[in-house]
Amino acid sequence: MTKNRITSEEALAFHLEPSPGKFEISATVPMTTQRDLSLAYSPGVAVPCEAIAETPETAYDYTNKGNLVAVISNGTAVLGLGNLGALASKPVMEGKAVLFKRFADVNSIDIELDTEDTEAFINACKLMGPTFGGINLEDIKAPECFIIEQRLKEEMDIPVFHDDQHGTAVICAAGLLNALHISGKKIEDVKIVLNGAGAAGIACLELLKAMGAKHDNCIMCDTKGVIYQGRTEGMNQWKSAHAANTKLRTLEDAMKDADVFLGVSVKGAVTPDMVASMADNPVIFAMANPDPEITPEEAHEVRMDAIVATGRSDYPNQVNNVLGFPYLFRGALDIHARAINDEMKIACAHALANLAREDVPDEVAVAYGKTLSFGRDYIIPTPFDPRLIHRIPPAVARAGMDTGVARRPIIDMDAYELNLKSRMDPTANILRGINARARANQARMVFAEGDDPRVLRAAVMYQRSGLGKALVVGRPDDVKAKLEATGMADAVRELEVVNAANTMHLDSYKDFLYGRLQRRGFDKKDIHRLAARDRHVFGALMLAHGHGDGLVTGATRKSAHVLERINHVFEANAEHGAAGFTALMHKGRIVFIADTLVHEWPDENDLANIAESGARVARHMGLEPRVAFVSFSTFGYPVSERAEKMHLAPTVLDARGVDFEYEGEMTVDVALNAAAQKSYPFSRLTGPANILVVPARHSASISVKLMQEMGGATVIGPILTGLDQSIQICSTNATANDILNMAILAACEVGK
């Protein structure tokens, strides 16, 4: 598998652009009129204040407390980097906050406390208790993390959860349940060896013992060897609680005939000989990051019967905390829980284990480029499984209600599950699926404008992300200088730079182009200038001759000019069915506007063709198409000859017998608003449209730019369709990330 390489420059740029940091705050209520302000603040705000003072529980009704988690750290154990301090831990805590939002729609704020004093840390958290529905402790060194969490759990009435401990433990437990199921073993019978007696390791053993593992069957090891009863060196109260009655003294001794190895320690801690000495069908969870205690390849060389999990995404069975903490908090918040207890964590583990045993949805297979099914290489669900959001929180919530920590039990669990399904942003899954398909295709992508730093950055990101090979059209010395200027000098050797001066194919390119254009007024001098000096034409010629799989261009010239140049090489015009679709993504919705690129003033037949092309694009991106022909009139009123073609276009599709929903003509609100659609019960649309076919290119351009500038929509496109080759045209104001997205679309052959 191609490794995903991330450079320091990319990581810094990601955190810097488009604005510093990883999230912002936005209002959920209108704030436009004086009345709005009066309701939001003074005098209206006094009413909920009085209500909460009288009945504190109503804070969950009138404020965001019920969906707000604090991610709190003092930076004493940041990732594997050590004690970097509170301020340097902020990027990690912001990252944790956006994971809460992305995976479980939990609002989260990061808080970095500049103290290593345990009591000061505890007091600060307690004082902030009224603000939050839960607290996620993060990157706090041991043993202080144990003391802080235990005290806060005892003294606060909201869930307090140290993810470095319990998040790892829950996912580990879920995977182990399935690994033992496959091995035909029971948790109460197996011998478990754990290496790494820190926060995560201790939490793993505590949870497994709560789930039935026997105390003396669990051998914990640290850098000094086995933690046994009577040992005094390097001990503390948390290690002592797991001291076993055993004569074993080293990790090597402990591994003999062990059924399970759990590693939260360091690279290379386990040798092949240790694995060879384990019992039949051993289970090895080598969870050290970034490099495991032993790699799956090394383990399988000596034991083909081993089931191996790691903390890495490039191996099967990734033990990933993002499978746990978002959904644990989602379930806890939704019952207004006072705590997250062992029963809730165990319920989470069982729910995850059960989910992995079920058939895997098609979208997961598409995202990962392979079919997944329960077995030795799939014992834990993938982080992008869309079922997680509506399967794990209900299990957590039920456990919380059964154990008495729920302030507000959920009465209708079916309705709750439906609500969870509706919370997540579907556009995230669409974009993830496209990325996965691009990675599977490994396309050779031609970046035609190698003299632009944005294009060069996009090309480097494309290749380093493992998406395929980047071919840059440009001059080697110019490319080298521009990469050095952008801090990416190390990428010079990675990119393949192609131009007319260093290709052996120029003569065949010119012959091909002359054959196409000789009867359009172009002589051989014109052909040489086009083929040798115009990068858009040169890039298209590379594609036409199979010297690339996709083409991205347009960042430096207007799209009309670029399309004209491409049309010299391919039939990229309205007469041959070309069209452009711009995707608008906003507040969890995706809508395509067409035609935004090719047709100046389409007639009803052109509009029908555009609709059919749009349906193909939508399906290629994982959507079931619903087309609306939009105008300023709805179903014939008001009457206007300008709207007539929009009225006729559906009848053209009627005659063609297409296999997707379409309707028109109609105004945009009727097309997109389910409530407005109810006024037209005869409409053939079963829900809001996701493809808007507009009367002309100027109206398409106005619509897109208005939504982008005023509505804050994310814009992808225009996506060029109707060609035999995969070509995408960027806008001149595109960022490097925008250009990369267009390359990904080209790699997926969206629109081809």
XYZ file of C-alpha atoms in Angstrom:
752
model
C 0.000 0.000 0.000
C 1.258 3.490 -0.871
C 2.184 5.392 2.283
C 0.653 8.817 2.805
C 3.522 11.254 3.326
C 2.917 14.555 5.085
C 5.596 17.254 5.081
C 6.152 19.962 7.674
C 5.216 22.628 5.107
C 1.894 20.941 4.327
C 1.055 20.506 8.001
C 1.781 24.173 8.761
C -0.145 25.367 5.683
C -3.135 23.209 6.709
C -3.254 24.949 10.079
C -2.652 28.413 8.623
C -5.122 28.483 5.705
C -7.803 29.597 5.075
C -7.648 31.064 8.586
C -5.437 30.177 11.570
C -6.573 27.130 13.515
C -9.081 24.394 12.749
C -12.535 25.693 13.682
C -14.655 28.780 14.249
C -17.825 29.648 16.179
C -21.053 30.454 14.347
C -24.452 31.564 15.630
C -27.396 29.146 15.494
C -30.037 31.874 15.860
C -30.801 34.899 13.666
C -28.809 37.996 14.632
C -29.934 40.503 12.016
C -32.608 42.735 13.555
C -32.992 44.726 16.747
C -35.638 42.230 17.840
C -33.160 39.370 17.356
C -30.632 41.156 19.553
C -33.272 41.844 22.193
C -34.157 38.157 22.320
C -30.567 36.907 22.219
C -29.292 39.317 24.847
C -30.980 42.041 26.866
C -33.816 42.025 27.857
C -34.926 38.633 26.456
C -32.035 36.623 27.852
C -33.208 37.339 31.409
C -36.109 34.902 30.980
C -34.036 31.712 30.485
C -31.621 32.912 33.175
C -34.458 32.992 35.694
C -35.780 29.652 34.476
C -32.380 27.999 34.946
C -31.906 29.576 38.376
C -35.239 28.088 39.416
C -34.733 24.705 37.695
C -31.042 24.036 36.905
C -31.906 21.072 34.683
C -33.399 23.466 32.102
C -29.858 24.635 31.250
C -29.890 21.652 28.896
C -32.956 23.134 27.167
C -32.033 26.801 26.907
C -28.236 26.660 26.387
C -25.732 24.590 24.414
C -24.531 22.778 27.562
C -26.140 19.513 26.447
C -24.025 19.315 23.301
C -20.789 20.920 24.473
C -17.627 19.103 25.568
C -14.400 20.644 26.849
C -11.137 19.121 25.627
C -8.734 19.989 28.448
C -4.979 19.489 28.705
C -1.896 20.942 30.326
C 0.394 19.626 27.588
C 2.516 17.411 29.841
C 2.277 14.369 27.526
C 1.540 15.639 24.002
C 1.205 12.683 21.620
C 4.614 10.986 21.686
C 6.402 14.327 21.944
C 6.501 14.634 25.724
C 5.991 17.711 27.891
C 5.598 20.539 25.360
C 3.512 22.701 27.660
C -0.034 23.999 27.501
C 0.330 26.391 24.554
C 2.073 23.880 22.274
C -0.671 21.330 22.972
C -3.366 23.604 21.485
C -3.165 22.230 17.887
C -3.793 18.712 19.239
C -6.728 19.850 21.365
C -8.243 21.784 18.447
C -7.865 18.603 16.406
C -9.701 16.616 19.048
C -12.474 19.216 19.042
C -13.033 18.927 15.290
C -13.046 15.116 15.525
C -15.902 15.379 18.029
C -17.814 17.499 15.522
C -16.953 15.493 12.426
C -17.820 12.070 13.778
C -20.623 12.678 16.279
C -21.823 16.270 15.788
C -20.649 17.142 19.310
C -19.646 20.795 19.769
C -16.312 21.046 21.504
C -13.997 23.751 22.836
C -10.315 23.209 23.586
C -8.960 24.555 26.882
C -5.246 24.557 27.686
C -4.417 25.024 31.371
C -0.946 26.413 32.039
C -0.191 24.482 35.210
C 1.453 21.255 36.314
C -0.063 21.593 39.771
C -2.613 18.797 40.130
C -4.828 20.656 42.584
C -4.853 23.810 40.446
C -5.814 21.748 37.389
C -8.631 19.998 39.273
C -9.976 23.275 40.646
C -9.929 24.930 37.233
C -11.964 22.092 35.716
C -14.445 22.113 38.594
C -14.971 25.858 38.286
C -15.840 25.453 34.592
C -18.334 22.664 35.252
C -21.512 24.707 34.674
C -20.423 25.497 31.102
C -20.103 21.982 29.744
C -22.041 18.762 29.320
C -18.832 16.732 29.581
C -15.038 16.944 29.908
C -12.509 15.059 27.780
C -9.079 15.049 29.429
C -6.187 14.734 27.011
C -2.379 14.438 26.938
C -1.757 14.642 30.705
C 1.207 12.643 32.002
C 0.926 9.759 34.438
C 0.454 9.428 37.351
C -1.182 12.880 37.557
C -3.775 11.881 34.943
C -5.093 9.132 37.264
C -5.426 11.493 40.206
C -7.054 14.262 38.148
C -9.598 12.010 36.496
C -10.553 10.165 39.675
C -11.037 13.376 41.666
C -13.062 15.060 38.935
C -15.282 11.996 38.509
C -15.951 12.045 42.250
C -16.516 15.785 42.579
C -18.314 16.760 39.326
C -21.796 15.887 38.095
C -20.945 15.652 34.385
C -19.015 12.937 32.474
C -15.227 13.182 32.843
C -13.294 10.919 30.491
C -9.551 10.605 29.929
C -9.390 9.376 26.337
C -5.727 8.394 26.438
C -6.752 5.796 29.042
C -10.279 4.679 28.341
C -10.595 5.428 24.632
C -7.779 3.031 23.834
C -9.193 0.507 26.319
C -12.666 0.500 24.732
C -11.434 -0.029 21.166
C -8.923 -2.605 22.325
C -11.693 -4.474 24.155
C -13.962 -4.397 21.091
C -11.263 -5.847 18.870
C -10.285 -8.438 21.451
C -13.880 -9.678 21.790
C -13.931 -10.432 18.071
C -10.404 -11.840 17.927
C -11.246 -14.284 20.718
C -14.541 -15.138 18.997
C -12.630 -16.069 15.828
C -10.056 -18.008 17.864
C -12.742 -19.919 19.742
C -11.548 -18.686 23.129
C -13.259 -17.014 26.097
C -12.021 -13.922 27.873
C -12.259 -15.559 31.295
C -9.909 -18.389 30.189
C -7.173 -16.621 28.224
C -3.743 -15.592 29.418
C -3.172 -11.906 28.637
C 0.227 -10.183 28.607
C 0.332 -6.386 28.550
C 3.502 -4.414 27.920
C 3.420 -0.746 28.928
C 2.173 0.143 32.390
C 1.144 3.706 31.619
C -2.302 5.280 31.499
C -3.552 3.366 28.450
C -2.151 0.019 29.524
C -3.602 0.164 33.021
C -6.995 1.243 31.634
C -6.970 -1.637 29.129
C -6.435 -4.239 31.845
C -8.987 -2.651 34.168
C -11.672 -2.754 31.475
C -10.858 -6.310 30.381
C -11.040 -7.468 34.005
C -14.423 -5.740 34.314
C -15.474 -7.756 31.262
C -14.444 -11.091 32.769
C -10.665 -11.519 32.447
C -9.132 -13.200 35.542
C -6.693 -11.146 37.627
C -3.897 -13.733 37.730
C -4.324 -14.510 34.024
C -3.310 -10.911 33.259
C 0.415 -10.224 33.359
C 1.419 -6.557 33.205
C 4.981 -5.630 32.248
C 6.918 -2.371 32.286
C 10.520 -1.482 31.444
C 11.703 -3.426 34.496
C 9.816 -6.603 33.645
C 6.772 -8.335 35.106
C 4.737 -6.528 37.760
C 4.366 -9.272 40.382
C 3.130 -9.372 43.951
C 5.951 -8.292 46.241
C 7.843 -6.204 43.677
C 8.993 -2.853 45.083
C 11.153 -1.319 42.372
C 9.432 1.243 40.102
C 6.000 0.640 41.591
C 3.019 2.890 42.344
C -0.511 2.296 43.602
C -1.921 1.892 40.086
C 0.628 -0.716 39.046
C 0.303 -2.507 42.405
C -3.420 -3.016 41.771
C -2.467 -5.244 38.817
C 0.432 -7.138 40.385
C -0.069 -10.831 39.606
C 0.706 -13.842 41.766
C 3.337 -15.259 39.403
C 6.941 -16.432 39.215
C 7.386 -14.887 35.771
C 9.881 -12.037 35.721
C 10.505 -10.949 32.102
C 8.329 -10.141 29.096
C 9.964 -13.033 27.242
C 8.961 -15.452 30.028
C 5.445 -14.046 30.160
C 4.891 -14.463 26.414
C 5.324 -18.250 26.552
C 1.910 -19.875 25.982
C 0.168 -16.495 26.197
C -3.100 -16.201 24.248
C -3.110 -12.413 23.997
C -0.441 -9.734 23.798
C -1.421 -6.082 24.279
C 1.278 -3.520 23.570
C 1.154 0.166 24.470
C 4.902 0.543 24.749
C 7.652 1.010 22.133
C 8.747 -0.139 18.698
C 10.512 -3.495 18.672
C 9.529 -4.522 22.199
C 8.318 -7.894 20.879
C 10.561 -10.271 18.952
C 9.561 -12.984 16.474
C 10.795 -15.588 18.988
C 8.359 -14.242 21.584
C 5.486 -14.542 19.108
C 6.562 -18.064 18.181
C 6.325 -19.063 21.857
C 2.695 -17.973 22.223
C -0.309 -20.333 22.350
C -2.233 -21.466 19.275
C -4.152 -18.728 17.439
C -2.461 -15.907 19.331
C -3.936 -12.418 19.405
C -1.411 -9.586 19.104
C -2.457 -5.972 19.587
C 0.767 -4.050 18.919
C -0.561 -0.543 19.504
C 2.608 1.551 19.910
C 2.532 4.582 17.590
C 3.811 5.405 15.078
C 5.657 2.067 14.961
C 4.192 -1.057 16.577
C 5.974 -3.388 18.994
C 6.129 -5.880 16.122
C 4.779 -5.416 12.582
C 2.069 -7.708 11.197
C 4.542 -8.943 8.562
C 7.084 -9.917 11.236
C 4.436 -11.633 13.365
C 2.958 -13.571 10.454
C 6.385 -14.806 9.344
C 6.539 -16.987 12.454
C 2.827 -17.411 13.208
C 0.388 -17.506 10.303
C -2.384 -18.256 12.802
C -1.913 -14.896 14.596
C -4.577 -12.180 14.556
C -2.728 -8.863 14.564
C -3.976 -5.326 15.214
C -1.964 -2.097 15.348
C -2.576 1.606 15.827
C -1.771 2.336 12.177
C -4.173 3.049 9.330
C -1.993 1.320 6.719
C -2.461 -2.104 8.330
C -5.684 -4.060 8.878
C -7.408 -3.877 12.263
C -6.537 -0.332 13.312
C -7.164 0.381 16.999
C -8.355 3.956 16.497
C -9.762 5.995 19.395
C -12.031 7.930 17.037
C -14.226 4.801 17.010
C -14.959 5.427 20.671
C -14.828 8.840 22.301
C -17.178 10.749 19.920
C -19.911 8.152 20.287
C -19.426 7.627 24.027
C -19.940 11.340 24.583
C -22.814 11.493 22.084
C -24.704 8.834 24.020
C -23.784 10.340 27.400
C -24.783 13.878 26.403
C -28.107 12.755 24.981
C -29.194 11.317 28.333
C -27.685 14.287 30.225
C -25.447 11.798 32.009
C -23.732 12.456 35.313
C -20.821 10.189 34.349
C -19.428 7.728 31.803
C -19.165 4.498 33.791
C -17.690 1.065 33.081
C -21.037 -0.282 31.930
C -21.252 2.432 29.243
C -17.708 1.698 28.092
C -18.421 -2.049 27.954
C -21.636 -1.389 26.014
C -19.619 0.665 23.536
C -17.090 -2.149 23.116
C -19.798 -4.784 22.554
C -21.635 -2.543 20.066
C -18.442 -1.997 18.087
C -17.652 -5.716 18.130
C -21.150 -6.628 16.954
C -21.034 -4.040 14.171
C -17.836 -5.575 12.760
C -19.608 -8.950 12.456
C -22.314 -7.539 10.177
C -22.201 -7.071 6.415
C -20.134 -4.016 5.532
C -21.981 -1.262 3.588
C -20.976 -0.669 -0.026
C -19.798 2.876 0.706
C -17.197 1.521 3.133
C -15.921 -0.910 0.505
C -15.729 1.964 -2.007
C -13.903 4.184 0.471
C -11.270 1.568 1.267
C -10.967 0.180 -2.253
C -11.656 -3.390 -1.149
C -14.408 -5.618 0.149
C -14.329 -6.019 3.918
C -15.899 -8.893 5.811
C -15.631 -10.150 9.374
C -12.484 -12.196 9.836
C -8.850 -12.112 10.893
C -8.147 -8.911 8.934
C -11.377 -7.160 9.932
C -12.201 -7.398 13.635
C -12.862 -3.690 14.265
C -15.146 -1.377 12.217
C -13.487 1.297 10.121
C -13.676 4.917 11.361
C -15.717 5.943 8.313
C -18.460 3.339 8.708
C -21.676 5.428 8.435
C -23.497 3.129 10.882
C -21.347 4.112 13.863
C -23.294 7.301 14.598
C -26.643 5.533 14.994
C -25.451 2.222 16.456
C -22.936 3.106 19.182
C -24.575 6.072 21.009
C -27.884 4.197 21.589
C -25.972 1.315 23.181
C -24.093 3.773 25.413
C -27.305 5.620 26.279
C -29.126 2.389 27.223
C -26.266 1.373 29.531
C -26.304 4.815 31.131
C -30.056 4.638 31.696
C -29.829 1.084 33.096
C -27.145 2.123 35.600
C -28.861 5.264 36.840
C -26.545 8.002 35.533
C -29.125 9.481 33.124
C -30.802 12.723 34.152
C -33.149 12.540 31.159
C -33.713 9.015 29.838
C -34.589 8.553 26.178
C -38.186 7.376 25.845
C -38.399 6.614 22.116
C -35.164 4.865 21.131
C -36.305 4.371 17.505
C -36.851 8.112 17.114
C -33.464 8.721 18.742
C -31.718 6.499 16.198
C -33.456 8.320 13.334
C -32.323 11.631 14.802
C -28.729 10.376 14.951
C -28.846 9.318 11.299
C -29.872 12.823 10.292
C -27.132 14.602 12.288
C -24.172 13.850 10.062
C -23.016 15.837 7.052
C -23.452 13.597 3.966
C -20.968 15.655 1.963
C -18.122 14.364 4.136
C -18.842 10.786 3.082
C -19.066 11.837 -0.566
C -15.675 13.558 -0.479
C -14.110 10.672 1.415
C -15.417 8.170 -1.135
C -14.003 10.207 -4.014
C -10.601 10.368 -2.318
C -10.604 6.617 -1.784
C -11.526 5.906 -5.411
C -8.769 8.225 -6.606
C -6.245 6.448 -4.397
C -7.356 3.086 -5.783
C -7.070 4.304 -9.405
C -3.452 5.597 -9.021
C -3.882 7.893 -12.038
C -0.953 9.629 -13.739
C -2.158 13.204 -13.397
C -0.946 15.928 -15.766
C -0.689 19.333 -14.053
C -0.464 21.643 -17.072
C 0.576 24.890 -15.347
C 3.869 24.032 -13.702
C 4.916 27.677 -13.545
C 2.328 28.416 -10.839
C 3.305 27.721 -7.184
C -0.286 26.705 -6.320
C -0.247 24.058 -9.029
C 3.147 22.783 -7.881
C 1.943 22.495 -4.297
C -1.138 20.613 -5.485
C 1.020 18.271 -7.580
C 3.273 17.526 -4.614
C 0.255 16.912 -2.355
C -1.307 14.627 -4.999
C 1.780 12.442 -5.151
C 2.645 12.479 -1.471
C -0.942 11.627 -0.530
C -0.533 8.351 -2.394
C -3.094 9.293 -5.053
C -0.856 8.538 -8.040
C 1.925 9.999 -10.168
C 2.090 13.764 -10.766
C 3.363 14.901 -14.181
C 4.109 18.637 -14.255
C 4.265 20.612 -17.509
C 6.988 23.220 -17.057
C 10.708 23.990 -17.191
C 12.814 22.010 -14.679
C 14.837 25.036 -13.507
C 11.679 27.131 -13.051
C 9.885 24.331 -11.193
C 12.929 23.867 -8.945
C 13.126 27.590 -8.144
C 9.420 27.885 -7.356
C 9.401 24.797 -5.142
C 12.387 26.148 -3.226
C 10.640 29.497 -2.821
C 7.600 27.784 -1.300
C 9.717 25.757 1.154
C 9.321 22.471 -0.722
C 12.830 22.063 -2.131
C 12.864 18.384 -1.155
C 10.029 17.746 -3.646
C 12.161 18.655 -6.682
C 13.424 15.105 -7.071
C 9.961 13.603 -6.657
C 8.081 15.305 -9.493
C 8.439 14.402 -13.146
C 8.677 17.621 -15.166
C 7.634 17.352 -18.841
C 7.795 19.930 -21.646
C 8.252 20.214 -25.411
C 12.032 20.457 -25.025
C 12.501 17.170 -23.187
C 9.829 14.934 -24.721
C 10.500 12.502 -27.527
C 6.856 12.710 -28.566
C 6.643 16.289 -29.867
C 6.635 15.314 -33.544
C 3.802 12.805 -33.088
C 1.904 15.400 -31.008
C 2.228 17.932 -33.859
C 1.180 15.403 -36.497
C -1.911 14.558 -34.482
C -2.800 18.227 -33.961
C -2.213 19.116 -37.630
C -4.557 16.316 -38.644
C -7.280 17.831 -36.480
C -6.786 21.510 -37.280
C -5.469 21.734 -40.865
C -8.946 22.442 -42.213
C -9.693 24.996 -39.488
C -7.191 27.590 -40.754
C -4.079 26.413 -38.877
C -0.786 25.979 -40.727
C 2.247 24.053 -39.477
C 3.777 27.100 -37.772
C 0.551 27.601 -35.842
C 0.576 23.921 -34.919
C 4.172 24.124 -33.643
C 3.367 27.170 -31.504
C 0.325 25.436 -30.022
C 2.005 22.092 -29.350
C 5.365 23.406 -28.171
C 4.405 26.606 -26.335
C 0.825 26.298 -25.083
C 0.819 24.248 -21.902
C -2.951 23.605 -22.033
C -2.631 22.134 -25.519
C 0.562 20.236 -24.622
C -1.120 18.709 -21.540
C -4.154 17.697 -23.600
C -1.870 16.119 -26.231
C -0.156 14.075 -23.510
C -3.576 12.787 -22.508
C -4.627 12.059 -26.103
C -1.538 9.887 -26.583
C -1.936 7.912 -23.356
C 1.002 9.629 -21.638
C -1.224 10.575 -18.715
C -4.563 9.432 -17.280
C -6.033 12.798 -16.341
C -5.448 16.530 -16.824
C -5.876 19.510 -14.508
C -5.500 23.026 -15.862
C -7.119 26.484 -15.789
C -5.535 28.009 -12.691
C -3.762 30.715 -14.712
C -6.219 31.502 -17.539
C -9.973 32.048 -17.830
C -11.963 28.858 -18.294
C -13.317 29.952 -21.695
C -9.763 30.325 -23.022
C -8.693 26.983 -21.578
C -11.757 25.219 -22.984
C -11.018 26.669 -26.418
C -7.468 25.295 -26.234
C -8.610 21.854 -25.089
C -11.126 21.870 -27.936
C -8.166 21.880 -30.341
C -7.314 18.372 -29.117
C -10.681 16.950 -28.036
C -14.297 17.650 -28.904
C -14.880 19.738 -25.781
C -17.927 21.665 -26.999
C -21.683 21.817 -26.715
C -22.269 20.088 -30.063
C -20.507 16.968 -28.798
C -22.218 16.845 -25.413
C -19.704 18.628 -23.184
C -21.115 20.387 -20.114
C -19.920 21.770 -16.807
C -21.359 21.056 -13.351
C -20.461 23.045 -10.268
C -21.026 21.393 -6.895
C -22.185 23.651 -4.060
C -21.771 22.188 -0.565
C -23.449 24.028 2.275
C -24.740 22.956 5.691
C -24.677 19.267 4.912
C -26.272 19.566 1.465
C -24.770 19.166 -1.983
C -26.402 20.680 -5.069
C -25.079 20.715 -8.635
C -25.623 23.771 -10.850
C -25.464 23.270 -14.649
C -24.317 24.230 -17.182
C -21.646 26.524 -15.716
C -19.007 26.085 -18.415
C -20.023 25.206 -21.988
C -23.553 26.128 -23.141
C -24.178 29.852 -23.528
C -27.942 29.627 -24.242
C -29.089 25.973 -24.386
C -32.412 24.966 -25.978
C -34.749 22.334 -24.545
C -32.808 19.455 -26.157
C -29.524 20.801 -24.790
C -31.133 21.145 -21.369
C -32.260 17.524 -21.491
C -28.721 16.465 -22.437
C -27.333 18.497 -19.539
C -29.789 16.796 -17.176
C -28.670 13.343 -18.314
C -25.002 14.285 -17.891
C -25.783 15.671 -14.451
C -27.448 12.425 -13.420
C -24.294 10.517 -14.364
C -22.091 12.912 -12.374
C -24.358 12.679 -9.321
C -24.350 8.900 -9.397
C -20.600 8.852 -9.843
C -20.380 10.857 -6.619
C -22.726 8.549 -4.707
C -25.987 10.509 -5.014
C -29.336 9.437 -6.435
C -30.115 12.236 -8.934
C -33.171 14.492 -8.655
C -33.186 17.091 -11.424
C -35.089 20.376 -11.346
C -35.315 22.666 -14.404
C -35.328 26.016 -12.623
C -36.629 29.388 -13.756
C -38.530 32.383 -12.355
C -41.833 30.596 -13.009
C -43.352 27.417 -11.574
C -45.295 25.007 -13.772
C -46.261 27.636 -16.342
C -46.910 30.687 -14.173
C -46.077 33.448 -14.711
C -46.112 32.899 -18.474
C -42.973 33.960 -20.345
C -41.308 32.892 -23.559
C -38.002 32.984 -21.650
C -39.261 30.151 -19.438
C -40.755 28.131 -22.305
C -37.673 25.990 -22.926
C -37.501 25.105 -19.223
C -41.121 23.976 -19.513
C -40.353 21.863 -22.613
C -37.150 20.186 -21.381
C -38.987 17.662 -19.126
C -41.117 16.562 -22.088
C -37.892 15.799 -23.995
C -36.822 13.546 -21.124
C -40.300 11.984 -21.094
C -39.713 10.822 -24.660
C -36.279 9.434 -23.800
C -37.514 7.347 -20.876
C -34.635 8.197 -18.524
C -34.162 6.403 -15.179
C -33.930 9.341 -12.771
C -36.315 11.865 -11.215
C -36.815 15.199 -12.967
C -39.375 18.000 -12.908
C -39.897 21.569 -14.019
C -40.051 24.327 -14.669
C -39.959 25.669 -11.119
C -38.438 28.345 -8.935
C -35.409 27.522 -6.817
C -37.343 27.480 -3.536
C -39.791 24.901 -4.893
C -36.860 22.826 -6.146
C -34.956 22.836 -2.847
C -37.532 23.328 -0.098
C -39.546 20.270 0.940
C -42.258 22.439 2.505
C -42.681 24.467 -0.696
C -42.909 21.244 -2.708
C -46.003 20.184 -0.750
C -47.983 22.832 -2.618
C -47.429 20.783 -5.783
C -48.433 17.209 -4.879
C -48.367 16.185 -8.541
C -44.618 16.849 -8.784
C -42.498 13.847 -9.743
C -39.727 14.805 -7.302
C -39.789 12.723 -4.113
C -37.590 15.219 -2.253
C -35.462 18.328 -2.706
C -33.563 18.431 -5.995
C -29.796 17.943 -6.024
C -29.250 19.008 -9.666
C -30.446 22.425 -10.799
C -30.466 22.885 -14.571
C -30.551 26.647 -15.220
C -31.585 28.594 -18.358
C -28.161 29.913 -19.396
C -24.494 30.056 -18.469
C -24.752 33.589 -17.113
C -27.487 32.591 -14.646
C -25.384 29.584 -13.609
C -22.353 31.795 -12.975
C -24.385 34.329 -10.981
C -25.954 31.577 -8.863
C -22.651 29.922 -8.020
C -20.758 33.108 -7.176
C -23.643 34.481 -5.119
C -23.812 31.285 -3.056
C -20.045 31.303 -2.644
C -19.706 34.939 -1.594
C -22.931 35.515 0.333
C -23.963 32.034 1.411
C -20.514 30.724 2.301
C -20.926 27.585 0.215
C -17.956 25.386 -0.615
C -17.584 25.229 -4.400
C -16.103 22.353 -6.362
C -15.948 22.674 -10.114
C -16.955 23.264 -12.749
C -16.736 19.514 -13.346
C -16.264 18.993 -17.077
C -18.312 16.117 -18.527
C -18.973 14.573 -21.909
C -15.372 13.964 -23.022
C -13.645 10.679 -23.743
C -10.781 11.758 -21.491
C -10.721 12.878 -17.867
C -10.067 16.647 -17.845
C -10.926 19.168 -15.159
C -10.604 22.958 -15.336
C -9.861 24.968 -12.178
C -10.870 28.554 -11.551
C -8.199 31.265 -11.646
C -8.681 32.031 -7.941
C -8.271 28.381 -6.916
C -6.115 27.514 -3.912
C -3.677 24.606 -3.962
C -6.289 22.550 -2.136
C -8.946 23.434 -4.748
C -6.587 22.315 -7.512
C -5.917 19.089 -5.634
C -9.680 18.462 -5.378
C -10.038 18.896 -9.139
C -7.171 16.459 -9.667
C -8.955 13.962 -7.428
C -12.133 14.338 -9.511
C -10.100 13.782 -12.665
C -8.451 10.718 -11.108
C -11.911 9.298 -10.334
C -12.944 9.968 -13.956
C -16.002 11.905 -12.763
C -17.635 13.196 -15.924
C -15.660 11.068 -18.379
